[in-house]
CSV table of C-alpha atoms and ligand atoms in Angstrom, one decimal:
chain,number,residue,atom,x,y,z
N,244,MET,CA,182.6,135.5,112.1
N,245,THR,CA,182.2,136.6,115.7
N,246,ARG,CA,181.2,140.3,116.2
N,247,PRO,CA,182.3,142.1,119.3
N,248,VAL,CA,179.7,144.4,120.9
N,249,ASP,CA,179.2,145.9,124.4
N,250,VAL,CA,175.7,144.6,125.0
N,251,VAL,CA,173.4,142.1,123.2
N,252,VAL,CA,169.7,142.4,124.0
N,253,ILE,CA,167.9,139.1,123.3
N,254,GLY,CA,164.2,139.7,122.3
N,255,GLY,CA,162.7,142.7,120.6
N,256,GLY,CA,159.3,142.9,122.3
N,257,GLN,CA,158.4,145.7,124.7
N,258,ALA,CA,161.0,144.7,127.3
N,259,GLY,CA,163.8,144.6,124.6
N,260,LEU,CA,162.8,148.0,123.4
N,261,ALA,CA,162.7,149.5,126.9
N,262,ALA,CA,166.2,148.1,127.3
N,263,GLY,CA,167.3,149.7,124.0
N,264,TYR,CA,165.9,153.1,125.1
N,265,HIS,CA,167.9,153.2,128.3
N,266,LEU,CA,171.1,151.8,126.8
N,267,ARG,CA,170.9,154.4,124.0
N,268,ARG,CA,170.4,157.2,126.6
N,269,LEU,CA,173.5,156.0,128.4
N,270,GLY,CA,175.6,155.9,125.2
N,271,ILE,CA,176.2,152.2,125.3
N,272,GLU,CA,176.8,150.2,122.1
N,273,PHE,CA,174.2,147.4,121.7
N,274,VAL,CA,172.3,145.3,119.3
N,275,ILE,CA,168.8,143.8,119.7
N,276,LEU,CA,168.3,140.3,118.3
N,277,ASP,CA,164.7,139.1,117.7
N,278,THR,CA,163.1,136.1,116.1
N,279,GLN,CA,160.2,137.9,114.7
N,280,ALA,CA,160.0,139.2,111.1
N,281,ALA,CA,158.0,142.3,112.2
N,282,PRO,CA,157.9,144.7,115.3
N,283,GLY,CA,155.5,144.2,118.2
N,284,GLY,CA,156.7,141.0,120.0
N,285,ALA,CA,153.8,139.0,121.3
N,286,TRP,CA,151.3,141.7,120.6
N,287,GLN,CA,151.3,140.6,116.9
N,288,HIS,CA,150.0,137.2,117.7
N,289,THR,CA,147.2,137.7,120.2
N,290,TRP,CA,143.5,137.1,119.5
N,291,ASP,CA,141.6,139.6,117.4
N,292,SER,CA,139.4,141.2,120.1
N,293,LEU,CA,142.1,141.5,122.8
N,294,HIS,CA,142.2,144.9,124.5
N,295,LEU,CA,144.6,146.2,127.1
N,296,PHE,CA,143.3,146.3,130.7
N,297,SER,CA,144.7,149.8,131.2
N,298,PRO,CA,144.1,153.1,129.2
N,299,ALA,CA,146.8,154.2,126.8
N,300,ALA,CA,148.2,156.8,129.3
N,301,TYR,CA,149.0,153.9,131.7
N,302,SER,CA,150.5,151.7,129.1
N,303,SER,CA,153.6,153.6,128.0
N,304,LEU,CA,157.2,152.6,127.6
N,305,PRO,CA,159.9,155.1,128.8
N,306,GLY,CA,160.2,158.3,126.9
N,307,ARG,CA,157.2,158.2,124.6
N,308,PRO,CA,153.6,158.1,125.8
N,309,MET,CA,151.3,155.7,124.0
N,310,PRO,CA,148.8,157.8,122.1
N,311,PRO,CA,145.1,157.1,122.8
N,312,GLN,CA,143.3,154.9,120.3
N,313,PRO,CA,140.4,156.9,118.8
N,314,GLY,CA,137.1,155.6,120.2
N,315,GLN,CA,138.7,153.1,122.7
N,316,THR,CA,139.4,153.7,126.3
N,317,TYR,CA,141.4,150.4,126.4
N,318,PRO,CA,143.5,150.2,123.2
N,319,ASP,CA,143.6,146.9,121.3
N,320,ALA,CA,146.6,144.7,120.5
N,321,SER,CA,147.1,146.2,117.0
N,322,HIS,CA,147.3,149.6,118.5
N,323,VAL,CA,150.1,148.3,120.9
N,324,ALA,CA,151.9,146.7,118.0
N,325,ASP,CA,151.7,150.0,116.0
N,326,TYR,CA,153.0,151.9,119.1
N,327,LEU,CA,156.0,149.6,119.4
N,328,THR,CA,156.7,149.9,115.7
N,329,ASP,CA,156.7,153.6,116.0
N,330,TYR,CA,158.8,153.4,119.2
N,331,GLU,CA,161.7,151.5,117.7
N,332,LYS,CA,161.8,153.8,114.7
N,333,ARG,CA,161.7,157.0,116.8
N,334,TYR,CA,164.7,155.9,118.9
N,335,HIS,CA,166.5,154.3,116.0
N,336,LEU,CA,166.9,151.0,117.9
N,337,PRO,CA,169.3,148.6,116.2
N,338,ILE,CA,167.2,145.5,115.8
N,339,GLN,CA,168.2,142.5,113.8
N,340,ARG,CA,165.1,140.5,113.0
N,341,ASN,CA,164.6,136.9,111.9
N,342,THR,CA,167.4,136.0,114.3
N,343,ARG,CA,166.9,133.3,116.9
N,344,VAL,CA,169.5,133.1,119.7
N,345,GLY,CA,170.1,129.4,120.5
N,346,ALA,CA,172.8,129.7,123.3
N,347,VAL,CA,174.7,132.1,125.5
N,348,ARG,CA,178.0,130.8,126.7
N,349,ARG,CA,180.9,132.1,128.7
N,350,GLN,CA,184.2,132.8,126.9
N,351,GLY,CA,186.8,134.6,129.0
N,352,ASP,CA,185.7,138.1,129.7
N,353,ARG,CA,182.9,137.9,127.1
N,354,LEU,CA,179.5,136.2,126.8
N,355,LEU,CA,179.2,134.5,123.4
N,356,VAL,CA,175.7,134.9,122.0
N,357,GLU,CA,175.1,132.3,119.3
N,358,ALA,CA,172.3,132.9,116.9
N,359,ASP,CA,171.2,131.3,113.7
N,360,THR,CA,172.4,134.4,111.8
N,361,GLY,CA,175.8,134.8,113.5
N,362,THR,CA,177.7,135.0,116.8
N,363,TRP,CA,178.2,138.1,119.0
N,364,ALA,CA,180.9,138.4,121.7
N,365,ALA,CA,179.2,140.7,124.3
N,366,ARG,CA,180.5,142.2,127.5
N,367,ALA,CA,176.9,142.0,128.9
N,368,VAL,CA,173.7,140.4,127.9
N,369,ILE,CA,170.0,141.3,128.5
N,370,SER,CA,167.6,138.5,128.2
N,371,ALA,CA,164.1,139.9,127.3
N,372,THR,CA,162.5,136.9,125.5
N,373,GLY,CA,159.1,137.0,127.3
N,374,THR,CA,156.9,134.0,127.9
N,375,TRP,CA,154.6,133.8,124.8
N,376,SER,CA,156.8,131.2,123.1
N,377,ARG,CA,156.5,128.9,126.1
N,378,PRO,CA,152.9,128.1,126.6
N,379,PHE,CA,152.2,125.9,129.6
N,380,LEU,CA,149.8,123.0,129.5
N,381,PRO,CA,148.9,121.1,132.7
N,382,ALA,CA,149.2,117.3,132.9
N,383,VAL,CA,145.5,116.4,132.9
N,384,ALA,CA,144.4,112.8,132.5
N,385,GLY,CA,143.1,111.9,129.0
N,386,ARG,CA,144.8,114.8,127.3
N,387,ASP,CA,146.4,112.4,124.9
N,388,ILE,CA,143.3,110.5,124.0
N,389,PHE,CA,141.0,113.5,123.3
N,390,THR,CA,140.2,113.5,119.6
N,391,GLY,CA,139.0,117.1,119.3
N,392,ARG,CA,141.1,120.2,118.8
N,393,GLN,CA,143.4,121.3,121.7
N,394,LEU,CA,144.7,124.8,121.6
N,395,HIS,CA,146.5,127.1,124.0
N,396,THR,CA,145.8,130.9,124.5
N,397,VAL,CA,148.6,131.5,121.9
N,398,ASN,CA,146.6,129.7,119.2
N,399,TYR,CA,143.2,131.4,119.8
N,400,ARG,CA,142.2,134.0,117.2
N,401,SER,CA,138.5,134.5,116.9
N,402,PRO,CA,135.1,132.9,117.8
N,403,THR,CA,134.4,132.4,114.1
N,404,ASP,CA,136.9,129.5,114.2
N,405,PHE,CA,134.5,127.7,116.6
N,406,ALA,CA,131.1,128.3,115.0
N,407,GLY,CA,128.7,125.5,115.8
N,408,GLN,CA,131.2,123.8,118.1
N,409,ARG,CA,131.2,122.8,121.8
N,410,VAL,CA,134.2,124.4,123.3
N,411,VAL,CA,135.7,123.9,126.8
N,412,VAL,CA,137.8,126.9,128.0
N,413,VAL,CA,140.2,126.1,130.9
N,414,GLY,CA,141.6,128.8,133.1
N,415,ALA,CA,140.7,131.3,135.9
N,416,GLY,CA,143.0,134.1,134.8
N,417,ASN,CA,142.5,137.0,132.4
N,418,SER,CA,143.1,135.0,129.2
N,419,GLY,CA,140.5,132.3,130.3
N,420,ALA,CA,137.9,134.9,131.2
N,421,GLN,CA,138.4,137.0,128.1
N,422,ILE,CA,138.4,134.1,125.7
N,423,ALA,CA,135.3,132.5,127.3
N,424,ALA,CA,133.7,135.9,127.1
N,425,ASP,CA,134.7,136.4,123.5
N,426,LEU,CA,133.2,133.1,122.5
N,427,ALA,CA,130.1,133.5,124.6
N,428,LEU,CA,129.4,137.1,123.3
N,429,ALA,CA,129.7,135.9,119.7
N,430,GLY,CA,127.1,133.3,120.5
N,431,GLU,CA,128.3,130.9,117.7
N,432,ALA,CA,129.8,128.2,120.0
N,433,GLU,CA,128.5,126.3,123.0
N,434,VAL,CA,131.0,127.4,125.7
N,435,THR,CA,131.8,125.6,129.0
N,436,TRP,CA,134.3,127.6,131.1
N,437,VAL,CA,136.1,125.6,133.8
N,438,THR,CA,138.4,126.9,136.5
N,439,GLN,CA,140.4,125.2,139.2
N,440,ARG,CA,139.1,127.6,141.8
N,441,PRO,CA,136.1,129.9,141.6
N,442,PRO,CA,136.9,133.0,139.5
N,443,ARG,CA,138.1,136.0,141.5
N,444,TYR,CA,137.1,139.2,139.7
N,445,LEU,CA,138.7,142.5,140.6
N,446,ALA,CA,136.3,145.2,141.6
N,447,ASP,CA,134.7,146.7,138.4
N,448,ASP,CA,136.5,150.0,138.8
N,449,ILE,CA,139.9,148.4,139.1
N,450,ASP,CA,142.1,148.1,136.0
N,451,GLY,CA,145.8,147.9,135.2
N,452,ARG,CA,146.5,151.2,136.9
N,453,ALA,CA,145.7,149.7,140.4
N,454,LEU,CA,147.5,146.5,139.6
N,455,PHE,CA,150.7,148.4,138.9
N,456,ASP,CA,150.3,150.4,142.1
N,457,ALA,CA,149.7,147.2,144.1
N,458,ALA,CA,152.8,145.5,142.5
N,459,THR,CA,155.0,148.5,143.3
N,460,ALA,CA,153.7,148.7,146.9
N,461,HIS,CA,154.3,145.0,147.4
N,462,ARG,CA,157.9,145.2,146.2
N,463,GLN,CA,158.6,148.3,148.3
N,464,ALA,CA,157.2,146.6,151.4
N,465,LEU,CA,159.3,143.5,150.8
N,466,ASN,CA,162.4,145.6,150.2
N,467,ALA,CA,161.8,147.6,153.4
N,468,GLY,CA,161.3,144.4,155.4
N,469,ARG,CA,157.7,145.3,156.1
N,470,THR,CA,154.7,143.0,156.2
N,471,ASP,CA,153.8,141.4,152.9
N,472,THR,CA,150.9,143.4,151.4
N,473,GLY,CA,149.9,140.5,149.3
N,474,GLY,CA,150.5,142.5,146.1
N,475,VAL,CA,148.5,142.1,143.0
N,476,ALA,CA,147.3,138.6,143.9
N,477,SER,CA,145.5,140.0,146.9
N,478,LEU,CA,143.2,142.0,144.7
N,479,GLY,CA,141.9,139.2,142.5
N,480,ASP,CA,142.8,137.5,139.2
N,481,ILE,CA,140.4,138.9,136.6
N,482,VAL,CA,140.2,142.4,135.4
N,483,ALA,CA,136.5,143.0,134.6
N,484,ILE,CA,137.1,144.7,131.2
N,485,PRO,CA,133.9,145.7,129.5
N,486,PRO,CA,133.2,142.5,127.5
N,487,VAL,CA,134.0,140.3,130.5
N,488,ARG,CA,131.7,142.4,132.7
N,489,ALA,CA,128.9,142.4,130.2
N,490,ASP,CA,129.0,138.6,129.8
N,491,ARG,CA,129.3,138.1,133.6
N,492,ASP,CA,126.4,140.3,134.3
N,493,ALA,CA,124.3,138.7,131.6
N,494,GLY,CA,125.0,135.3,133.2
N,495,LEU,CA,127.0,134.1,130.2
N,496,LEU,CA,130.2,133.6,132.2
N,497,THR,CA,129.5,130.9,134.8
N,498,ALA,CA,132.5,128.8,135.7
N,499,GLN,CA,132.3,125.1,136.5
N,500,PRO,CA,134.9,123.4,138.6
N,501,MET,CA,137.9,121.8,136.8
N,502,PHE,CA,137.0,118.4,135.2
N,503,THR,CA,138.9,115.3,136.3
N,504,ARG,CA,139.8,113.9,132.9
N,505,LEU,CA,139.2,114.2,129.2
N,506,THR,CA,137.7,111.3,127.3
N,507,ALA,CA,138.0,110.9,123.5
N,508,THR,CA,135.0,113.3,123.0
N,509,SER,CA,134.2,115.0,126.3
N,510,ALA,CA,135.4,116.5,129.6
N,511,ARG,CA,134.3,114.3,132.5
N,512,TRP,CA,133.9,115.3,136.2
N,513,ASP,CA,134.3,113.2,139.3
N,514,ASP,CA,130.6,112.8,139.8
N,515,GLY,CA,130.3,111.2,136.3
N,516,HIS,CA,128.7,114.1,134.5
N,517,GLU,CA,130.2,115.0,131.1
N,518,ALA,CA,130.3,117.9,128.7
N,519,GLY,CA,130.8,116.9,125.0
N,520,ALA,CA,133.6,118.8,123.5
N,521,ASP,CA,134.9,119.5,120.0
N,522,ALA,CA,137.7,121.7,121.3
N,523,VAL,CA,139.5,122.5,124.5
N,524,ILE,CA,141.3,125.8,124.8
N,525,TRP,CA,143.9,125.8,127.5
N,526,CYS,CA,144.3,129.2,129.0
N,527,THR,CA,146.7,127.9,131.5
N,528,GLY,CA,149.6,130.3,131.4
N,529,PHE,CA,153.2,130.5,130.3
N,530,ARG,CA,156.7,129.9,131.4
N,531,PRO,CA,159.8,132.2,130.8
N,532,ALA,CA,161.5,131.4,127.5
N,533,LEU,CA,165.0,130.8,128.9
N,534,ALA,CA,166.3,127.8,127.0
N,535,HIS,CA,169.1,129.9,125.4
N,536,LEU,CA,170.6,130.5,128.8
N,537,ALA,CA,171.0,126.8,129.6
N,538,PRO,CA,174.8,126.6,128.9
N,539,LEU,CA,175.3,129.2,131.7
N,540,ASN,CA,174.0,126.7,134.2
N,541,LEU,CA,172.2,129.2,136.3
N,542,ARG,CA,169.1,127.4,137.2
N,543,THR,CA,168.5,126.0,140.6
N,544,PRO,CA,167.0,122.5,140.9
N,545,ARG,CA,163.6,124.1,141.0
N,546,GLY,CA,164.2,125.6,137.6
N,547,HIS,CA,164.5,129.2,138.7
N,548,ILE,CA,167.4,131.6,137.9
N,549,PRO,CA,168.1,133.5,141.1
N,550,THR,CA,168.4,137.3,140.5
N,551,ASP,CA,169.3,140.3,142.5
N,552,GLY,CA,166.9,142.9,140.9
N,553,THR,CA,167.4,142.1,137.2
N,554,ARG,CA,171.0,140.8,137.5
N,555,ALA,CA,171.7,137.0,137.6
N,556,VAL,CA,173.3,136.3,141.0
N,557,ASP,CA,175.8,133.8,139.5
N,558,GLU,CA,176.5,135.7,136.3
N,559,PRO,CA,176.7,139.5,136.9
N,560,ARG,CA,177.1,140.2,133.1
N,561,LEU,CA,173.6,138.9,132.6
N,562,HIS,CA,170.3,140.7,133.2
N,563,LEU,CA,166.8,139.4,132.8
N,564,PHE,CA,163.5,141.2,132.8
N,565,GLY,CA,160.0,141.3,131.4
N,566,TYR,CA,159.2,137.8,132.8
N,567,GLY,CA,157.1,138.9,135.7
N,568,ASP,CA,157.4,140.3,139.2
N,569,TRP,CA,160.3,137.9,139.7
N,570,THR,CA,162.5,140.4,137.8
N,571,GLY,CA,160.9,143.6,138.9
N,572,PRO,CA,157.4,144.7,140.0
N,573,ALA,CA,155.0,144.5,137.0
N,574,SER,CA,158.0,144.0,134.7
N,575,ALA,CA,155.8,141.9,132.3
N,576,THR,CA,153.6,145.0,131.6
N,577,LEU,CA,154.1,148.0,129.4
N,578,ILE,CA,154.1,150.5,132.2
N,579,GLY,CA,156.2,148.4,134.5
N,580,VAL,CA,159.1,147.4,132.3
N,581,GLY,CA,160.7,150.8,132.2
N,582,ARG,CA,162.1,150.7,135.7
N,583,PRO,CA,163.9,147.3,135.5
N,584,ALA,CA,165.2,148.3,132.1
N,585,ARG,CA,166.6,151.5,133.5
N,586,ASP,CA,168.2,149.7,136.5
N,587,ALA,CA,169.7,147.1,134.3
N,588,ALA,CA,171.2,149.7,131.9
N,589,ARG,CA,172.7,151.6,134.8
N,590,GLN,CA,174.3,148.6,136.3
N,591,ILE,CA,175.7,147.6,132.9
N,592,THR,CA,177.2,151.0,132.5
N,593,GLU,CA,179.1,150.5,135.8
N,594,LEU,CA,180.2,147.0,134.8
N,595,LEU,CA,181.6,148.3,131.5
N,596,GLN,CA,183.7,151.0,133.1
E,823,FAD,P1,157.3,139.5,124.1
E,823,FAD,O1,156.4,140.5,123.7
E,823,FAD,O2,156.9,138.1,124.0
E,823,FAD,O3,158.7,139.7,123.3
E,823,FAD,C1,159.7,138.8,123.4
E,823,FAD,C2,160.4,138.8,122.0
E,823,FAD,O4,161.6,138.0,122.1
E,823,FAD,C3,159.5,138.3,120.9
E,823,FAD,O5,159.6,139.1,119.8
E,823,FAD,C4,160.1,136.9,120.7
E,823,FAD,O6,159.9,136.4,119.4
E,823,FAD,C5,161.6,137.1,121.0
E,823,FAD,N1,162.4,135.9,121.3
E,823,FAD,C6,162.0,134.9,122.1
E,823,FAD,N2,163.0,134.0,122.2
E,823,FAD,C7,164.0,134.5,121.5
E,823,FAD,C8,165.3,134.0,121.2
E,823,FAD,N3,165.8,132.8,121.6
E,823,FAD,N4,166.1,134.7,120.3
E,823,FAD,C9,165.7,135.9,119.8
E,823,FAD,N5,164.4,136.4,120.1
E,823,FAD,C10,163.6,135.7,120.9
E,823,FAD,N6,150.5,143.9,129.7
E,823,FAD,C11,150.0,145.2,129.9
E,823,FAD,O7,150.8,146.1,130.2
E,823,FAD,N7,148.7,145.5,129.7
E,823,FAD,C12,147.8,144.5,129.3
E,823,FAD,O8,146.6,144.8,129.1
E,823,FAD,C13,148.3,143.2,129.1
E,823,FAD,N8,147.4,142.2,128.6
E,823,FAD,C14,147.9,141.0,128.3
E,823,FAD,C15,147.1,140.0,127.8
E,823,FAD,C16,147.6,138.7,127.6
E,823,FAD,C17,146.7,137.7,127.0
E,823,FAD,C18,148.9,138.4,127.8
E,823,FAD,C19,149.5,137.0,127.5
E,823,FAD,C20,149.8,139.4,128.3
E,823,FAD,C21,149.3,140.7,128.6
E,823,FAD,N9,150.1,141.7,129.1
E,823,FAD,C22,149.6,142.9,129.3
E,823,FAD,C23,151.5,141.3,129.5
E,823,FAD,C24,152.7,141.8,128.7
E,823,FAD,O9,152.6,143.2,128.4
E,823,FAD,C25,153.0,141.0,127.5
E,823,FAD,O10,153.1,139.6,127.8
E,823,FAD,C26,154.2,141.4,126.7
E,823,FAD,O11,154.1,141.0,125.4
E,823,FAD,C27,155.6,141.0,127.3
E,823,FAD,O12,156.6,141.7,126.6
E,823,FAD,P2,158.0,141.1,126.4
E,823,FAD,O13,158.8,142.0,125.6
E,823,FAD,O14,158.6,140.7,127.7
E,823,FAD,O15,157.8,139.7,125.6
């Protein structure tokens, strides 16, 4: 049976909830479809010690401020998941869980949203599926012959899983620095941190607040045709949250250049030196989870879906956000996703009239 509905939101993480908030405010009929069994999107699956890089007051979705977490300036992931759980209850957001959308197709004046639990015929669709389900692993020589464990950021939980082991952590971003710091601080594993270019720390007094301001200024400058400010990337890559700062200052976080290849039991550099490894943790980023949009044929040969703001240029009934600056400044952050969600909901209202 195909169910008619005005809007389907695909994904029930923070981006999907922000969409729901604005759709509800504008009186639009919608449903949110989400693969997860529980609320919280990706925040349910991060490692145990992960803390936000902004205080609670700078990590709120529209409408409801995130309460501070007692005893923590920077809330942890479980606090964020609790906040999102409370958020969807407070606004009575209609979320259908355990539902994976496999395809979105055009059918006349509707977009058919095909999921494993049914099909919806929508007048507009918001794709808010995030990136967590699409970890990216670089093509590095020897990856297929390494006999130790290989994990991605998404699989890392706690240093206790690596007690007594030699671990190579790859990646110069926040995940790489934080996971290397987590392992080094616990002192149970022998950690080698490798980065393609030397780590670029943000100044110690800069956190997510400044990143959001920089992303916004960057977008405004581009929109106004002014000189590119360089945005967030110009500030650095790694937010020096307290554990990272402590490890760095104690000399526990010293990065080596990227190795050239993996052997069966080690990482090997050009000059022939090696680090024996029982595990490699790839903190090498993510790609947008967009496979369900493939039937719409919107990707350019470079794999990108062109958008005007959040709206797909070649399919005006489709909006995308939460994937990064590409679909709105800081749209992949808690504080930044509200604005693209509001803009998308407004444009959908106009479309539905
Ligand atoms: P997600 O939380 O991933 O939610 C997407 C939802 O869609 C999931 O529930 C998923 O299961 C579902 N889904 C996916 N595909 C389908 C499908 N086909 N059908 C149905 N449902 C589907 N941001 C901050 O603001 N502050 C921070 O300090 C911060 N720290 C971060 C640290 C790390 C390590 C990472 C990776 C990110 C961090 N972020 C931070 C960024 C950002 O806030 C998160 O990535 C956030 O989870 C993105 O929210 P989202 O709703 O776009 O995606």
